[in-house]
CSV table of N, CA, C and O in Angstrom, one decimal:
chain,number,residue,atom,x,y,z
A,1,UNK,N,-7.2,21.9,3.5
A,1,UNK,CA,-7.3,20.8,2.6
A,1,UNK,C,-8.5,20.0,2.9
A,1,UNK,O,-8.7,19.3,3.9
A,2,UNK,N,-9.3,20.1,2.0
A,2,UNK,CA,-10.9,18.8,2.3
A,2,UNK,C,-10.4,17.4,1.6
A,2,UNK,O,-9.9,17.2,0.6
A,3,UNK,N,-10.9,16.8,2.7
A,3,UNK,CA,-10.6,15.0,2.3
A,3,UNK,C,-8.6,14.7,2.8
A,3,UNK,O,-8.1,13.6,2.9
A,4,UNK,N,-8.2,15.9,2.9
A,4,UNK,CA,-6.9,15.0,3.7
A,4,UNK,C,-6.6,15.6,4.8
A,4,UNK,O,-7.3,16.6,5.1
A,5,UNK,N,-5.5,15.1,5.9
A,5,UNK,CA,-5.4,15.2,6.5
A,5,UNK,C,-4.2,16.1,6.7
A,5,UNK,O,-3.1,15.9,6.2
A,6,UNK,N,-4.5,17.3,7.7
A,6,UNK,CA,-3.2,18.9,7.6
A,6,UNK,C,-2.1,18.0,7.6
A,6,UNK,O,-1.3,17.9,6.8
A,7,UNK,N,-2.4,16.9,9.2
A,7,UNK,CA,-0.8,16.4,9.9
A,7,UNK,C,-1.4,15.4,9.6
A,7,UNK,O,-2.6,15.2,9.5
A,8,UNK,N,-0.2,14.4,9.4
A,8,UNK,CA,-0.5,12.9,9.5
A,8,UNK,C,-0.9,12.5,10.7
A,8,UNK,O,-0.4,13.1,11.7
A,9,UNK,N,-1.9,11.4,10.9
A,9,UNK,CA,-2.1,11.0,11.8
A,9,UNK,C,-1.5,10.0,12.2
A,9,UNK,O,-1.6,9.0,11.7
A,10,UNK,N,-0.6,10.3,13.4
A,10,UNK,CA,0.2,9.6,14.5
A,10,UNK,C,0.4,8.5,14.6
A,10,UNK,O,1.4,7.9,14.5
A,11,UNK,N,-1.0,7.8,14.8
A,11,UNK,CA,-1.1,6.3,14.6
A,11,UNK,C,-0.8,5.6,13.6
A,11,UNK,O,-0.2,4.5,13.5
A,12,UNK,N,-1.0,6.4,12.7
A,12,UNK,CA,-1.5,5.8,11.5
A,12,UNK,C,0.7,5.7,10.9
A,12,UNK,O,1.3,4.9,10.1
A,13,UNK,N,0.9,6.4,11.3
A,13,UNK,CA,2.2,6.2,11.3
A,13,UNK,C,3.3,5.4,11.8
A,13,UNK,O,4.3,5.1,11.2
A,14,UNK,N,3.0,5.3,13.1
A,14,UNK,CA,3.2,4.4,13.8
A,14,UNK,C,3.3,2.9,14.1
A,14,UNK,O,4.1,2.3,14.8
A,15,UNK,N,1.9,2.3,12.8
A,15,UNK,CA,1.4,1.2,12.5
A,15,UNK,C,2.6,1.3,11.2
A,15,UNK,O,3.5,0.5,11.4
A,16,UNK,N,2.7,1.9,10.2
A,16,UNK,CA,3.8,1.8,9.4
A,16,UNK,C,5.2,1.8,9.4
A,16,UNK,O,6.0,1.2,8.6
A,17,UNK,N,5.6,2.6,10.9
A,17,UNK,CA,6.9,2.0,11.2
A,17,UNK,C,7.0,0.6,11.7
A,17,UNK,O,8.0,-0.1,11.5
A,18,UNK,N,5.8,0.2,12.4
A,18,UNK,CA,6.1,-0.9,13.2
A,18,UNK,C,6.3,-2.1,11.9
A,18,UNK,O,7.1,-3.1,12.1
A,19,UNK,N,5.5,-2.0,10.6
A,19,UNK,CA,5.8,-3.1,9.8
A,19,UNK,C,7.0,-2.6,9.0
A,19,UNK,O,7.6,-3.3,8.3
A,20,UNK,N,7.2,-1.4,9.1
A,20,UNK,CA,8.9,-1.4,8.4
A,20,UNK,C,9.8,-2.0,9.7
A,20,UNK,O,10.9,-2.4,9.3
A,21,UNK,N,9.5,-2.0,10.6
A,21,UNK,CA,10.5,-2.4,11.5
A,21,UNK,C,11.0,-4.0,11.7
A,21,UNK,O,12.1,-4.4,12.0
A,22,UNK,N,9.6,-4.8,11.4
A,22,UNK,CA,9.4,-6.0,11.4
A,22,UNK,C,9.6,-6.7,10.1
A,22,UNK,O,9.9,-7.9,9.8
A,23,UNK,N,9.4,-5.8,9.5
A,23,UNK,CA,9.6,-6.4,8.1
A,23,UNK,C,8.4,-7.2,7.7
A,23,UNK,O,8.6,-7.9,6.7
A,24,UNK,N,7.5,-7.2,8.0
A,24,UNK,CA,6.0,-8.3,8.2
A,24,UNK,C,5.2,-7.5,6.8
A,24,UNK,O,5.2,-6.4,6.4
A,25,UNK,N,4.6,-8.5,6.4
A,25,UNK,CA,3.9,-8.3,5.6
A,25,UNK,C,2.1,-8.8,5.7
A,25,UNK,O,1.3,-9.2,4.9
A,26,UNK,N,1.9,-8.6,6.9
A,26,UNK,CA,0.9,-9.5,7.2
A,26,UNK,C,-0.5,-8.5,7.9
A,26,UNK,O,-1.6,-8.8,8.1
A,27,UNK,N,0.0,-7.4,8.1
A,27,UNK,CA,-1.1,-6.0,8.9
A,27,UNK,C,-2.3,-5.8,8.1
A,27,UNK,O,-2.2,-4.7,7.6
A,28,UNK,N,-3.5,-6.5,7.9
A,28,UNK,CA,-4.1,-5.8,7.1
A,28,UNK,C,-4.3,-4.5,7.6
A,28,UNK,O,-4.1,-3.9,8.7
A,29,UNK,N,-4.9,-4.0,6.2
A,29,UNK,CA,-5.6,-2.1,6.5
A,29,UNK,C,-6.2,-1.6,5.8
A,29,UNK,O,-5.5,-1.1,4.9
A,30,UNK,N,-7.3,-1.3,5.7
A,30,UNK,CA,-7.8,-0.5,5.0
A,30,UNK,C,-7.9,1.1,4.8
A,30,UNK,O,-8.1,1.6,5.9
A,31,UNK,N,-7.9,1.9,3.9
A,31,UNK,CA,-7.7,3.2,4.1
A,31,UNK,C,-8.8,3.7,3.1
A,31,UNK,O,-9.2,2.9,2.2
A,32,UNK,N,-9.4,5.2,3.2
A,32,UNK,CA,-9.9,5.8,2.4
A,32,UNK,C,-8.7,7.3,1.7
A,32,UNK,O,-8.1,8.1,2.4
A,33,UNK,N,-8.7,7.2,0.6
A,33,UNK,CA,-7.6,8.2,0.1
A,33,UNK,C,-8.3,8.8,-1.6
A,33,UNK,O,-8.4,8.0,-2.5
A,34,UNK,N,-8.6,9.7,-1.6
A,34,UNK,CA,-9.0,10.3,-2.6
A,34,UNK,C,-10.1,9.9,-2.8
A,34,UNK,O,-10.2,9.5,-3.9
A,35,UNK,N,-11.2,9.7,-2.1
A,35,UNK,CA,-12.5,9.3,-2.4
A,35,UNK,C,-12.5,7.7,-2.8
A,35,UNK,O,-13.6,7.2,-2.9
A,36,UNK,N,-11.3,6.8,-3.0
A,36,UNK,CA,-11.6,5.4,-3.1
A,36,UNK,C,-11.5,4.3,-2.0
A,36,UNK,O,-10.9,4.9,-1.0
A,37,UNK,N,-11.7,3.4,-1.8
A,37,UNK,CA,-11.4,2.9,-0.4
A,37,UNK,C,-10.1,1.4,-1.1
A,37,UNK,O,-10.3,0.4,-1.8
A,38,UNK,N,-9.2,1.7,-0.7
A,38,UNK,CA,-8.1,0.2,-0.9
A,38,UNK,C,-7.8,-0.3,0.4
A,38,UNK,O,-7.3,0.2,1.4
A,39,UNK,N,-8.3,-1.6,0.2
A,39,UNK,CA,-8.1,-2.1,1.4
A,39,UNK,C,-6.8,-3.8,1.1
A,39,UNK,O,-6.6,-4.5,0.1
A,40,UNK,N,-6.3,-3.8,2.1
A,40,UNK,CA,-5.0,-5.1,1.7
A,40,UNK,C,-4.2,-5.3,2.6
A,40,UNK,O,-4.7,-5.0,3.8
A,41,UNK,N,-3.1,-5.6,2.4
A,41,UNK,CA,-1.6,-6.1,3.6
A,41,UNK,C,-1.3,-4.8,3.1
A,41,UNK,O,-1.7,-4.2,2.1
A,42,UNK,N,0.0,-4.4,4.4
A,42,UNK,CA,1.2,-3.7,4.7
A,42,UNK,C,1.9,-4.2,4.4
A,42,UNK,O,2.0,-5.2,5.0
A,43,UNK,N,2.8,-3.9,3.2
A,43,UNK,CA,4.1,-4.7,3.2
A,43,UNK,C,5.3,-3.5,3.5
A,43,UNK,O,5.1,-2.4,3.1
A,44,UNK,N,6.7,-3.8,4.2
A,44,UNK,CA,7.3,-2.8,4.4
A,44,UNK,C,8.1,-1.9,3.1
A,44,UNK,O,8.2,-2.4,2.0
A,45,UNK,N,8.5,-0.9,3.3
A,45,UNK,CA,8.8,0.0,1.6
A,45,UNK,C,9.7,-1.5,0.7
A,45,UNK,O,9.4,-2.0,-0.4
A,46,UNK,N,10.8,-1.8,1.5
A,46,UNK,CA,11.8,-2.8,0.6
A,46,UNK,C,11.2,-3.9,-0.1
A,46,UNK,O,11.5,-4.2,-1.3
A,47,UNK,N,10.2,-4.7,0.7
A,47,UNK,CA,9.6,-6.1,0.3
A,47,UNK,C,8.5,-5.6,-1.0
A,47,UNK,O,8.2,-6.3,-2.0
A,48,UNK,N,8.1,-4.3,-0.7
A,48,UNK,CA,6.9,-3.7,-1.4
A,48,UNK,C,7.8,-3.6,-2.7
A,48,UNK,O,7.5,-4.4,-3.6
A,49,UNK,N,9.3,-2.4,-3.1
A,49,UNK,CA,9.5,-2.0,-4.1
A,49,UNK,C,10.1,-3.1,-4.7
A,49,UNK,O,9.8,-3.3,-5.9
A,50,UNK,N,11.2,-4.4,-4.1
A,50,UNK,CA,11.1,-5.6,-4.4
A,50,UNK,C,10.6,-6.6,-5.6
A,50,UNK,O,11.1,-7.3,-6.5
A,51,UNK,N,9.0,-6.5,-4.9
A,51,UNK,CA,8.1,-7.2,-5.6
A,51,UNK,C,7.6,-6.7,-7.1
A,51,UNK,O,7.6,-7.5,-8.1
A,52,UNK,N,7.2,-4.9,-7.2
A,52,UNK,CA,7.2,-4.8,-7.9
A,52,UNK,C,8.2,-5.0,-9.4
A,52,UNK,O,8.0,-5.5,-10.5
A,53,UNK,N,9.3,-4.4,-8.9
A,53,UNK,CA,10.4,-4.6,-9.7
A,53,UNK,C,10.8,-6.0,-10.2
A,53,UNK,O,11.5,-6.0,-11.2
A,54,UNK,N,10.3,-7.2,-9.7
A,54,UNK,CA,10.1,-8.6,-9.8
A,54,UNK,C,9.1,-8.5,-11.1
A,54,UNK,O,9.5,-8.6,-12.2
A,55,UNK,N,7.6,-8.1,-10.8
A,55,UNK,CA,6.4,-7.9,-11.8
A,55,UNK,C,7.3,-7.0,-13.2
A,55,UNK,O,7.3,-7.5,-14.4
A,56,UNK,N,7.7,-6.1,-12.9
A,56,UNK,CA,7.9,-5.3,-14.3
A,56,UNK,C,9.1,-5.6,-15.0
A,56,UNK,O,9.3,-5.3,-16.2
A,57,UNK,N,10.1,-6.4,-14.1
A,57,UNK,CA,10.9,-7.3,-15.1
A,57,UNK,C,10.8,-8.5,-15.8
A,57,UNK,O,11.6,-8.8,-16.7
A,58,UNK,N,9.8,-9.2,-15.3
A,58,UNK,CA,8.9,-10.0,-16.0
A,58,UNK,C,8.2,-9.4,-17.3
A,58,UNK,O,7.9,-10.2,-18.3
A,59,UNK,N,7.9,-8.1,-17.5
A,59,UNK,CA,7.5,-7.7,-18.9
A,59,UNK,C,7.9,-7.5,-19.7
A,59,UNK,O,8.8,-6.7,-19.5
A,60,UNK,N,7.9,-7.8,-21.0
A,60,UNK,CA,8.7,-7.7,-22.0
A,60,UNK,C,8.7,-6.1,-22.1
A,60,UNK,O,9.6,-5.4,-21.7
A,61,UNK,N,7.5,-5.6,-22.6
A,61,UNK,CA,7.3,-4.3,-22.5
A,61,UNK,C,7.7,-3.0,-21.1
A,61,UNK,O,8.1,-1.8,-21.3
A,62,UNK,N,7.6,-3.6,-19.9
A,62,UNK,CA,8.1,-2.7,-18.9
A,62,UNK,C,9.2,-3.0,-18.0
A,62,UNK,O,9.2,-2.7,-16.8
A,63,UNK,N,10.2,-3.8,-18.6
A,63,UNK,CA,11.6,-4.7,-17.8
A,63,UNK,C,12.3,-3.4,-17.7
A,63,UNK,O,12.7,-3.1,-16.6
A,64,UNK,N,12.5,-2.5,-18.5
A,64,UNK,CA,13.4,-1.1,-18.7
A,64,UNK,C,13.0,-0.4,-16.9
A,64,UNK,O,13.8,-0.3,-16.0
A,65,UNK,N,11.5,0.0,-16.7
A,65,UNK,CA,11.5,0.3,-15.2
A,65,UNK,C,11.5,-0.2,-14.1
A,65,UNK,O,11.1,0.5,-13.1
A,66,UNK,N,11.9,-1.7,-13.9
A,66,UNK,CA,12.2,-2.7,-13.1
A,66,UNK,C,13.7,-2.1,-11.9
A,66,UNK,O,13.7,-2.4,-10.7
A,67,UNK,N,14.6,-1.4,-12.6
A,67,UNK,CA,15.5,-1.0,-11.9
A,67,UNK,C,15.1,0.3,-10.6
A,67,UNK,O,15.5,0.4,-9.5
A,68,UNK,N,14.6,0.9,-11.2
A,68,UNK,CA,14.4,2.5,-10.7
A,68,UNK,C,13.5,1.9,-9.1
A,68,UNK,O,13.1,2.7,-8.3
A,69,UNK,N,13.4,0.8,-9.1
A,69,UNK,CA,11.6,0.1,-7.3
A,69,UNK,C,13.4,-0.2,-6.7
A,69,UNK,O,13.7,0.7,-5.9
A,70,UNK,N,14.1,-0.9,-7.0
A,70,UNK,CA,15.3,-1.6,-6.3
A,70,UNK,C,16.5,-0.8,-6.1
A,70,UNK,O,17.4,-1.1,-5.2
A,71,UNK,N,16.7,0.8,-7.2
A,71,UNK,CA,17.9,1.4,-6.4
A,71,UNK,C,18.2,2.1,-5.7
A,71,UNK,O,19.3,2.2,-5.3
A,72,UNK,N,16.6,3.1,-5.4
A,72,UNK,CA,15.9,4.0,-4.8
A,72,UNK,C,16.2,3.3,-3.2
A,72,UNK,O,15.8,2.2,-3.0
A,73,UNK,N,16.8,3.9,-2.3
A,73,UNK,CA,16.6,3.5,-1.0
A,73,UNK,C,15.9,4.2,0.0
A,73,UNK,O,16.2,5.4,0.4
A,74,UNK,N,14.9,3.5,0.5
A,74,UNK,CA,13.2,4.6,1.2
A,74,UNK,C,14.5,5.6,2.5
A,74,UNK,O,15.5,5.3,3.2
A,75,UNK,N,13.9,6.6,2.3
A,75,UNK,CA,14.0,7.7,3.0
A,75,UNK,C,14.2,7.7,4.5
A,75,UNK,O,13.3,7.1,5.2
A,76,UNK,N,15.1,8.3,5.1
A,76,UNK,CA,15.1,8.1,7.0
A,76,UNK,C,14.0,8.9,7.6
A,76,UNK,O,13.3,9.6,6.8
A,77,UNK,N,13.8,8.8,8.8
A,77,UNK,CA,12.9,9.7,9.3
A,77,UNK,C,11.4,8.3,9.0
A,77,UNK,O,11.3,7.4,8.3
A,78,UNK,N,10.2,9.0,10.2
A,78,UNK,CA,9.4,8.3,9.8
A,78,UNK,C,8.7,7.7,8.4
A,78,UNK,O,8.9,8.0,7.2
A,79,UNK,N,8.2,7.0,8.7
A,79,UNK,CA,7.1,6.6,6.9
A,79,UNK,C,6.7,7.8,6.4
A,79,UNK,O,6.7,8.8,7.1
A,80,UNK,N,6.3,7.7,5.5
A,80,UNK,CA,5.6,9.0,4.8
A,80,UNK,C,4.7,8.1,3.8
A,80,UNK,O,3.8,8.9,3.3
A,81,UNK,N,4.6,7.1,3.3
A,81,UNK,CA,3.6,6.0,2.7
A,81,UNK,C,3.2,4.8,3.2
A,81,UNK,O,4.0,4.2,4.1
A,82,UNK,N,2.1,4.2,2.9
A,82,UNK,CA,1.7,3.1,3.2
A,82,UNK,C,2.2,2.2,1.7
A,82,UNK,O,2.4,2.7,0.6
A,83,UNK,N,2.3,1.1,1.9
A,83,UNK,CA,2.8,0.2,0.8
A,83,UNK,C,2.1,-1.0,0.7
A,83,UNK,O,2.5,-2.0,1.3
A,84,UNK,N,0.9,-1.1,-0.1
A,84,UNK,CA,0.3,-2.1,0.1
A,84,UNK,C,0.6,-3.6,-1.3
A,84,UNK,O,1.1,-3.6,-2.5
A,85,UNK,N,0.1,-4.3,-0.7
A,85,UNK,CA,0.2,-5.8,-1.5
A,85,UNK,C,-1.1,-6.1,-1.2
A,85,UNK,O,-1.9,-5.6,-0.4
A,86,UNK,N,-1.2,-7.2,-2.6
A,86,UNK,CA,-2.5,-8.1,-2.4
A,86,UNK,C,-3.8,-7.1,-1.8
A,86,UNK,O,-4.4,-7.4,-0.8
A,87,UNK,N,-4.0,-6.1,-2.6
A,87,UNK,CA,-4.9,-4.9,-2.6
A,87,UNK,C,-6.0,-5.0,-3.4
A,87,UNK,O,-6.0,-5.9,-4.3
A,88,UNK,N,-7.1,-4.2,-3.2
A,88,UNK,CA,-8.1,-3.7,-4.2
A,88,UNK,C,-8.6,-2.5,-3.7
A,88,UNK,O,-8.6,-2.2,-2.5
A,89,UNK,N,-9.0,-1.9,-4.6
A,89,UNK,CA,-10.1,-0.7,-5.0
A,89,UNK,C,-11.0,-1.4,-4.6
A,89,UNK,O,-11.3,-2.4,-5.2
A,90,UNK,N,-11.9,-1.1,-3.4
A,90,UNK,CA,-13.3,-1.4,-3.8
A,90,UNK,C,-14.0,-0.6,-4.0
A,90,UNK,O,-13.8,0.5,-3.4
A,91,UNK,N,-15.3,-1.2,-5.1
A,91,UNK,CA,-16.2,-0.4,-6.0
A,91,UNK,C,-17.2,-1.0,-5.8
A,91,UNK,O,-17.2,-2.2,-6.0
A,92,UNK,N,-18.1,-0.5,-5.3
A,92,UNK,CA,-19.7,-1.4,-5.1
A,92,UNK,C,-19.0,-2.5,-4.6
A,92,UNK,O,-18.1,-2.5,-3.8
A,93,UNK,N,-19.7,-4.0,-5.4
A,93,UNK,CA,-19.2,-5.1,-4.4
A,93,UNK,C,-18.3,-6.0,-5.0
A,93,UNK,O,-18.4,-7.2,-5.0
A,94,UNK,N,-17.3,-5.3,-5.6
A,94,UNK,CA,-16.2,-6.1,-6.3
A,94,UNK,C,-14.9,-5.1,-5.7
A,94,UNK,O,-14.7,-3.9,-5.6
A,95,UNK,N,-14.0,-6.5,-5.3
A,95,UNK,CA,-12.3,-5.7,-5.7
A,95,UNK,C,-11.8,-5.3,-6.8
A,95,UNK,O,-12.3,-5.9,-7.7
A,96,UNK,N,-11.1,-4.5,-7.1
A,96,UNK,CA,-10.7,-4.3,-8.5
A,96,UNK,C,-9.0,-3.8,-8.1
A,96,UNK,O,-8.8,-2.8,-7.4
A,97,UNK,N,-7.8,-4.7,-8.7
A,97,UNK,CA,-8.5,-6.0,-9.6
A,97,UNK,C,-8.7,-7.1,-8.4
A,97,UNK,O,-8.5,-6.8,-7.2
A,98,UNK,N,-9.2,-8.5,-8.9
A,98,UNK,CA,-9.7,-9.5,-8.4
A,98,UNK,C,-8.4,-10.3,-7.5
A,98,UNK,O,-8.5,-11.0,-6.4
A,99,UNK,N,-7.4,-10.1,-8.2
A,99,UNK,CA,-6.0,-10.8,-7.3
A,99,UNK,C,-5.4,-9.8,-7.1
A,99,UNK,O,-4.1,-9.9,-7.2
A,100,UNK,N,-5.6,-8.8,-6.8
A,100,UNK,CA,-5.0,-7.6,-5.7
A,100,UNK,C,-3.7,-7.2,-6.6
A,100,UNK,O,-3.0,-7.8,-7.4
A,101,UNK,N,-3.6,-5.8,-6.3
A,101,UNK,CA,-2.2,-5.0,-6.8
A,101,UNK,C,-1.5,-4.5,-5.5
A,101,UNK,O,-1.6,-5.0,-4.3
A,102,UNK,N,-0.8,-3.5,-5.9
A,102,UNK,CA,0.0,-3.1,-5.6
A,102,UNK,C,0.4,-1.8,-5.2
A,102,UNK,O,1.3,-1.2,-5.8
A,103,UNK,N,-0.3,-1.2,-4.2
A,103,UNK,CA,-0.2,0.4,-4.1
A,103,UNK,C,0.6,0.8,-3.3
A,103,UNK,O,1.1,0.1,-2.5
A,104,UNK,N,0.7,2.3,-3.5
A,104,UNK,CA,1.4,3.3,-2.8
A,104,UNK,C,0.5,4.3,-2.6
A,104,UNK,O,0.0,5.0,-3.4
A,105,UNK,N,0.3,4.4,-0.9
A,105,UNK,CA,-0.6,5.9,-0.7
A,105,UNK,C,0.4,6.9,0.3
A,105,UNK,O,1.0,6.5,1.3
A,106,UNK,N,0.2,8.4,-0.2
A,106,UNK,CA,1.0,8.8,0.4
A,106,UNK,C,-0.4,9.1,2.1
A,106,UNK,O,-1.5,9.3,1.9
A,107,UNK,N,0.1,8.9,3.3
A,107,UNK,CA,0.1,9.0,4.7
A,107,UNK,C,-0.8,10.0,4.8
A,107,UNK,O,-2.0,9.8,5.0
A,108,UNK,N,-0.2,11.3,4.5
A,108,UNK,CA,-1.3,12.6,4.3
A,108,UNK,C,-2.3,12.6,3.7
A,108,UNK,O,-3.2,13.5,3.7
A,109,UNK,N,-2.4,11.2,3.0
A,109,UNK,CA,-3.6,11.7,2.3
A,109,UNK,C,-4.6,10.7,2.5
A,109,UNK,O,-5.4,10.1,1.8
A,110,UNK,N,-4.2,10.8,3.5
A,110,UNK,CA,-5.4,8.9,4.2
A,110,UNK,C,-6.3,10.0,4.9
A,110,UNK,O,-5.8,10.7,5.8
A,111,UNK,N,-8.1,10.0,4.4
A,111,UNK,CA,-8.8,10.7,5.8
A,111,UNK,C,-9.6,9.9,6.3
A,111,UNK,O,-10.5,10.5,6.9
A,112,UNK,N,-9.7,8.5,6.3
A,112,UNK,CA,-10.0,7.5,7.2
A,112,UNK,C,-9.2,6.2,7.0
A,112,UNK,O,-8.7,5.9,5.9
A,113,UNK,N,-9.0,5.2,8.3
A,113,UNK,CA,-8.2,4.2,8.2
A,113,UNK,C,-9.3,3.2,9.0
A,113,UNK,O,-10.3,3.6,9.6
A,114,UNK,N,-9.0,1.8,8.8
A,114,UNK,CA,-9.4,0.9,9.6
A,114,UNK,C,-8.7,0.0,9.9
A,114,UNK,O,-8.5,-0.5,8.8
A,115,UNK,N,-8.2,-0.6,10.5
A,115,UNK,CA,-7.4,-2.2,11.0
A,115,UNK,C,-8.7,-3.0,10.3
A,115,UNK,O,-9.9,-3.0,10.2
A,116,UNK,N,-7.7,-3.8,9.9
A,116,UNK,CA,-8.7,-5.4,9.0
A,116,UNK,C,-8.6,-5.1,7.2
A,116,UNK,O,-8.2,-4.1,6.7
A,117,UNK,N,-8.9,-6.0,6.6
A,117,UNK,CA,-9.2,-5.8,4.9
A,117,UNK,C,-10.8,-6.3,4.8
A,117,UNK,O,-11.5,-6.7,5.7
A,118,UNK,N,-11.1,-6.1,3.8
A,118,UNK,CA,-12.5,-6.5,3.6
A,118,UNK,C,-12.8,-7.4,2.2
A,118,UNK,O,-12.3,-6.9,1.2
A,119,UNK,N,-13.4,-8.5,2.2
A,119,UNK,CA,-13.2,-9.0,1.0
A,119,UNK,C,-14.9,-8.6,0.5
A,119,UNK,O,-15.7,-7.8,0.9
A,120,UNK,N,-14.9,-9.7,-0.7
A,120,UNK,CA,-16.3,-9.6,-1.1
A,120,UNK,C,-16.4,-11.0,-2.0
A,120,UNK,O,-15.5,-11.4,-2.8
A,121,UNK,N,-17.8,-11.8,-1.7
A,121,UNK,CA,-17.8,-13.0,-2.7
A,121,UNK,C,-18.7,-12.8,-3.3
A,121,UNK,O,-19.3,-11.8,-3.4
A,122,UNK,N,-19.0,-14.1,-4.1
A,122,UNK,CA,-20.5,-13.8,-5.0
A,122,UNK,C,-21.6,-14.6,-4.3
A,122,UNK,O,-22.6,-15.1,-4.9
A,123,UNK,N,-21.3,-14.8,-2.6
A,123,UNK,CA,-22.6,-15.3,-2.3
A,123,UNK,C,-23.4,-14.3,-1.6
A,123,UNK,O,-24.6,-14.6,-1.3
Protein backbone atom coordinates (compact mmCIF):
# COMPACT_ATOMS: atom_id res chain seq x y z
CA UNK A 1 0.00 0.00 0.00
CA UNK A 2 1.74 3.56 -1.11
CA UNK A 3 1.07 6.49 1.24
CA UNK A 4 -0.15 4.25 4.25
CA UNK A 5 1.13 2.53 6.63
CA UNK A 6 1.17 -1.94 6.41
CA UNK A 7 1.12 -1.74 10.61
CA UNK A 8 0.17 1.06 12.51
CA UNK A 9 2.72 2.72 13.96
CA UNK A 10 3.20 1.95 17.68
CA UNK A 11 3.68 5.29 18.82
CA UNK A 12 1.43 6.75 17.14
CA UNK A 13 -1.00 4.60 18.99
CA UNK A 14 0.15 4.80 21.98
CA UNK A 15 -0.16 8.69 22.07
CA UNK A 16 -3.98 7.81 21.31
CA UNK A 17 -4.47 5.57 24.08
CA UNK A 18 -2.81 7.79 26.40
CA UNK A 19 -5.50 10.65 25.53
CA UNK A 20 -8.32 8.04 25.62
CA UNK A 21 -6.97 7.13 28.97
CA UNK A 22 -6.82 10.76 30.30
CA UNK A 23 -9.62 11.81 28.73
CA UNK A 24 -7.56 15.18 27.75
CA UNK A 25 -8.32 16.97 25.03
CA UNK A 26 -5.36 19.10 24.82
CA UNK A 27 -2.39 16.81 22.64
CA UNK A 28 -1.96 18.71 19.73
CA UNK A 29 -0.97 16.69 16.34
CA UNK A 30 -0.59 16.89 13.23
CA UNK A 31 -0.84 14.12 10.74
CA UNK A 32 -0.52 13.60 6.93
CA UNK A 33 -3.42 11.09 5.67
CA UNK A 34 -4.35 10.80 2.12
CA UNK A 35 -2.23 13.34 0.70
CA UNK A 36 -3.80 16.29 3.04
CA UNK A 37 -2.17 17.50 6.08
CA UNK A 38 -4.88 18.06 9.34
CA UNK A 39 -3.47 19.32 11.94
CA UNK A 40 -5.51 20.10 15.71
CA UNK A 41 -6.20 18.62 19.38
CA UNK A 42 -6.80 14.94 20.33
CA UNK A 43 -9.84 14.57 21.79
CA UNK A 44 -10.63 11.17 23.23
CA UNK A 45 -13.33 8.84 21.01
CA UNK A 46 -16.35 9.83 23.81
CA UNK A 47 -15.67 13.68 24.16
CA UNK A 48 -15.00 13.61 20.31
CA UNK A 49 -18.45 11.59 19.30
CA UNK A 50 -20.16 13.81 22.15
CA UNK A 51 -19.44 16.99 20.58
CA UNK A 52 -20.42 16.12 17.36
CA UNK A 53 -23.74 14.76 18.19
CA UNK A 54 -24.11 18.25 20.26
CA UNK A 55 -23.37 20.08 16.54
CA UNK A 56 -25.92 17.93 14.53
CA UNK A 57 -28.63 18.19 16.93
CA UNK A 58 -28.45 21.68 16.83
CA UNK A 59 -29.57 21.32 13.05
CA UNK A 60 -32.69 21.56 12.00
CA UNK A 61 -31.77 19.61 8.99
CA UNK A 62 -29.33 16.96 10.56
CA UNK A 63 -30.79 16.50 14.41
CA UNK A 64 -32.14 12.88 12.89
CA UNK A 65 -28.03 11.76 12.94
CA UNK A 66 -27.29 13.24 16.23
CA UNK A 67 -28.13 9.79 17.92
CA UNK A 68 -26.03 7.25 16.01
CA UNK A 69 -22.00 9.71 17.51
CA UNK A 70 -23.71 8.95 21.29
CA UNK A 71 -24.97 5.18 21.09
CA UNK A 72 -22.14 3.65 19.37
CA UNK A 73 -19.68 2.60 22.19
CA UNK A 74 -15.74 2.95 20.81
CA UNK A 75 -14.42 -0.48 20.52
CA UNK A 76 -11.95 -2.48 23.13
CA UNK A 77 -8.64 -3.26 22.30
CA UNK A 78 -6.23 -0.44 21.19
CA UNK A 79 -7.36 2.95 19.19
CA UNK A 80 -7.73 2.30 15.69
CA UNK A 81 -8.51 6.33 15.05
CA UNK A 82 -7.31 9.56 15.88
CA UNK A 83 -10.25 12.03 16.84
CA UNK A 84 -9.61 15.35 16.30
CA UNK A 85 -11.26 18.81 17.42
CA UNK A 86 -10.57 22.38 16.61
CA UNK A 87 -8.84 21.02 13.20
CA UNK A 88 -8.00 22.09 9.73
CA UNK A 89 -7.03 20.93 6.35
CA UNK A 90 -4.21 22.90 5.50
CA UNK A 91 -4.05 24.20 1.99
CA UNK A 92 -1.35 26.53 0.97
CA UNK A 93 -1.54 29.11 3.72
CA UNK A 94 -5.00 28.82 5.05
CA UNK A 95 -6.81 26.40 7.53
CA UNK A 96 -9.86 25.14 6.09
CA UNK A 97 -12.29 25.73 7.73
CA UNK A 98 -11.02 28.79 9.73
CA UNK A 99 -12.66 27.64 13.26
CA UNK A 100 -11.56 24.14 12.96
CA UNK A 101 -13.83 20.84 12.48
CA UNK A 102 -14.03 17.87 13.47
CA UNK A 103 -12.24 14.71 12.10
CA UNK A 104 -11.79 11.20 12.25
CA UNK A 105 -8.64 9.47 10.69
CA UNK A 106 -8.37 6.03 10.57
CA UNK A 107 -4.47 5.16 12.35
CA UNK A 108 -3.44 3.05 9.27
CA UNK A 109 -3.64 5.54 7.26
CA UNK A 110 -1.46 8.26 8.93
CA UNK A 111 2.11 8.07 6.73
CA UNK A 112 3.52 11.00 8.63
CA UNK A 113 2.71 12.39 12.15
CA UNK A 114 4.15 15.33 14.06
CA UNK A 115 3.62 16.45 17.80
CA UNK A 116 2.50 20.29 17.81
CA UNK A 117 -0.50 21.96 15.40
CA UNK A 118 0.38 24.56 13.07
CA UNK A 119 -1.52 27.66 12.69
CA UNK A 120 -1.34 30.37 9.94
CA UNK A 121 -2.05 34.34 10.09
CA UNK A 122 -2.34 36.96 7.67
CA UNK A 123 0.80 38.55 8.77
Amino acid sequence: MIGTMSKPDTLLVEVAALVESGRSNQMPLTVVTGGAVITGRLAPEAVWRQRVSEVLADSAHLSGFSGMFTDAAPEDGPPTHLHFHVARILQGTVGIPETGGMYRVAIDDVSAWTMGDFSYSDQ
